[in-house]
Amino acid sequence: MPAQTRLFRCLSDNFGVLLHDPETGATASIDAPEAAPVEAALKETGWTLSDILVTHHHADHTGGIAELKARHGCRVVAPAGEAGKIPGVDETARQGGVVKVGALSANVIETPGHTLGHIAYWFHADRLAFVGDTLFSIGCGRVIEGTPAQMWDSLKKLRDLPDDTEIFCGHEYTLSNIKFALTVEPDNPVLAARDAQARRQVQEGQPTIPTTIGEEKLANPFLRADRADVAANIGMAGKSAVDVFTEIRARKNKF
Ligand SMILES: [Zn+2]
């Protein structure tokens, strides 16, 4: 049976999301920014929390774990490289590993850059990927612990997923990401269309995610750093993809 998801807001601009397996009743919270909105989503859906799948150690992704685990006794799965910084970890996950939520199955993809141990969970049969703070809709995470080259490699791993993969990310940054992306690719028609769509979604109080890999490939400048036209647009014709990515990320930091 296909997976079900429930997306909701947490803290100031974080997303929380529940992943539910209707066959077994298992339900995972992807990260746990804070406990109360997760509890509210569980109540609304009638689902029972069985697992928390953590993408990285930042407090705005882990702050609710201790409270939720104390109340539900759920299993906590965390990236192997950061388990020591995350409360209540029962199992660790690394590149090539498989994490189950009931009968649903995720491949673990290591995506260092934002943090060194950051991982994404790819539920291939359901075409869902939970990417934390590595890839955002029309953006990417800040390169805090790793190098730009690591982040570019991590983004390429996600870019290689099937085009119809739905992407759930950690934050609602889409409008400001689009504003920046238009400075890199002012004439990209897909970006202009996404701008109109995202404005409408925000006006209506709707989230701007999930997005898809196919759409991000057409409009997210951070996934397009190896295109000659993008390099030329920022005055870096002939430069390597890593150099172009590094420059785009540096410009975004100052934007
Ligand atoms: Zn983070």
Tab-separated table of C-alpha atoms in Angstrom, residues 9-99:
chain	number	residue	atom	x	y	z
A	9	ARG	CA	4.685	23.774	10.388
A	10	CYS	CA	6.928	23.836	13.463
A	11	LEU	CA	8.909	26.588	15.241
A	12	SER	CA	9.182	29.709	13.054
A	13	ASP	CA	9.884	28.253	9.613
A	14	ASN	CA	10.527	24.511	10.029
A	15	PHE	CA	8.431	21.788	8.476
A	16	GLY	CA	7.420	18.688	10.376
A	17	VAL	CA	6.198	15.654	8.477
A	18	LEU	CA	4.720	12.316	9.430
A	19	LEU	CA	5.127	9.269	7.201
A	20	HIS	CA	2.502	6.554	7.654
A	21	ASP	CA	2.383	2.950	6.475
A	22	PRO	CA	-1.321	2.011	6.180
A	23	GLU	CA	-0.458	-1.692	5.958
A	24	THR	CA	1.184	-1.993	9.385
A	25	GLY	CA	0.110	1.255	11.066
A	26	ALA	CA	3.740	2.315	11.576
A	27	THR	CA	4.269	6.084	11.600
A	28	ALA	CA	7.536	7.981	11.524
A	29	SER	CA	8.181	11.608	12.325
A	30	ILE	CA	10.904	12.861	10.010
A	31	ASP	CA	13.006	14.912	12.415
A	32	ALA	CA	11.264	16.367	15.462
A	33	PRO	CA	11.676	20.156	15.626
A	34	GLU	CA	9.337	20.346	18.654
A	35	ALA	CA	6.934	17.900	20.264
A	36	ALA	CA	3.605	19.785	20.340
A	37	PRO	CA	2.980	20.130	16.573
A	38	VAL	CA	3.957	16.469	16.086
A	39	GLU	CA	1.460	15.486	18.787
A	40	ALA	CA	-1.218	17.641	17.151
A	41	ALA	CA	-0.601	15.984	13.763
A	42	LEU	CA	-0.794	12.528	15.386
A	43	LYS	CA	-4.086	13.447	17.005
A	44	GLU	CA	-5.553	14.804	13.762
A	45	THR	CA	-4.578	11.710	11.778
A	46	GLY	CA	-5.188	9.127	14.479
A	47	TRP	CA	-1.761	7.659	13.719
A	48	THR	CA	0.530	6.186	16.411
A	49	LEU	CA	4.163	7.263	16.491
A	50	SER	CA	6.530	4.301	16.056
A	51	ASP	CA	9.730	5.922	14.764
A	52	ILE	CA	11.671	9.162	14.488
A	53	LEU	CA	14.046	9.381	11.525
A	54	VAL	CA	16.618	12.120	12.077
A	55	THR	CA	18.439	13.851	9.198
A	56	HIS	CA	21.016	15.827	11.217
A	57	HIS	CA	21.843	17.034	14.719
A	58	HIS	CA	20.689	20.690	14.662
A	59	ALA	CA	18.405	21.627	17.549
A	60	ASP	CA	15.597	22.770	15.244
A	61	HIS	CA	15.414	19.174	13.946
A	62	THR	CA	15.938	17.296	17.217
A	63	GLY	CA	14.389	19.472	19.954
A	64	GLY	CA	11.246	17.335	20.261
A	65	ILE	CA	12.875	13.900	20.314
A	66	ALA	CA	13.271	13.408	24.078
A	67	GLU	CA	9.666	14.379	24.861
A	68	LEU	CA	8.189	12.294	22.022
A	69	LYS	CA	10.294	9.258	22.896
A	70	ALA	CA	9.344	9.497	26.572
A	71	ARG	CA	5.650	9.584	25.659
A	72	HIS	CA	5.544	7.068	22.784
A	73	GLY	CA	8.576	4.841	23.324
A	74	CYS	CA	9.335	5.240	19.634
A	75	ARG	CA	12.546	4.079	17.957
A	76	VAL	CA	15.005	6.864	17.076
A	77	VAL	CA	17.143	6.406	13.962
A	78	ALA	CA	19.948	8.921	13.463
A	79	PRO	CA	22.931	9.473	11.181
A	80	ALA	CA	25.920	7.359	12.269
A	81	GLY	CA	28.239	10.357	12.074
A	82	GLU	CA	26.179	12.480	14.490
A	83	ALA	CA	24.562	9.987	16.855
A	84	GLY	CA	26.525	11.380	19.813
A	85	LYS	CA	24.921	14.800	19.328
A	86	ILE	CA	21.322	13.509	19.136
A	87	PRO	CA	19.232	12.422	22.149
A	88	GLY	CA	17.724	8.953	22.548
A	89	VAL	CA	19.297	7.261	19.518
A	90	ASP	CA	18.431	3.547	19.149
A	91	GLU	CA	19.871	2.852	15.706
A	92	THR	CA	22.327	4.560	13.412
A	93	ALA	CA	22.107	4.834	9.637
A	94	ARG	CA	24.813	5.229	7.022
A	95	GLN	CA	25.255	5.326	3.244
A	96	GLY	CA	23.832	2.219	1.583
A	97	GLY	CA	21.821	1.215	4.638
A	98	VAL	CA	18.101	0.508	4.653
A	99	VAL	CA	15.678	1.921	7.230
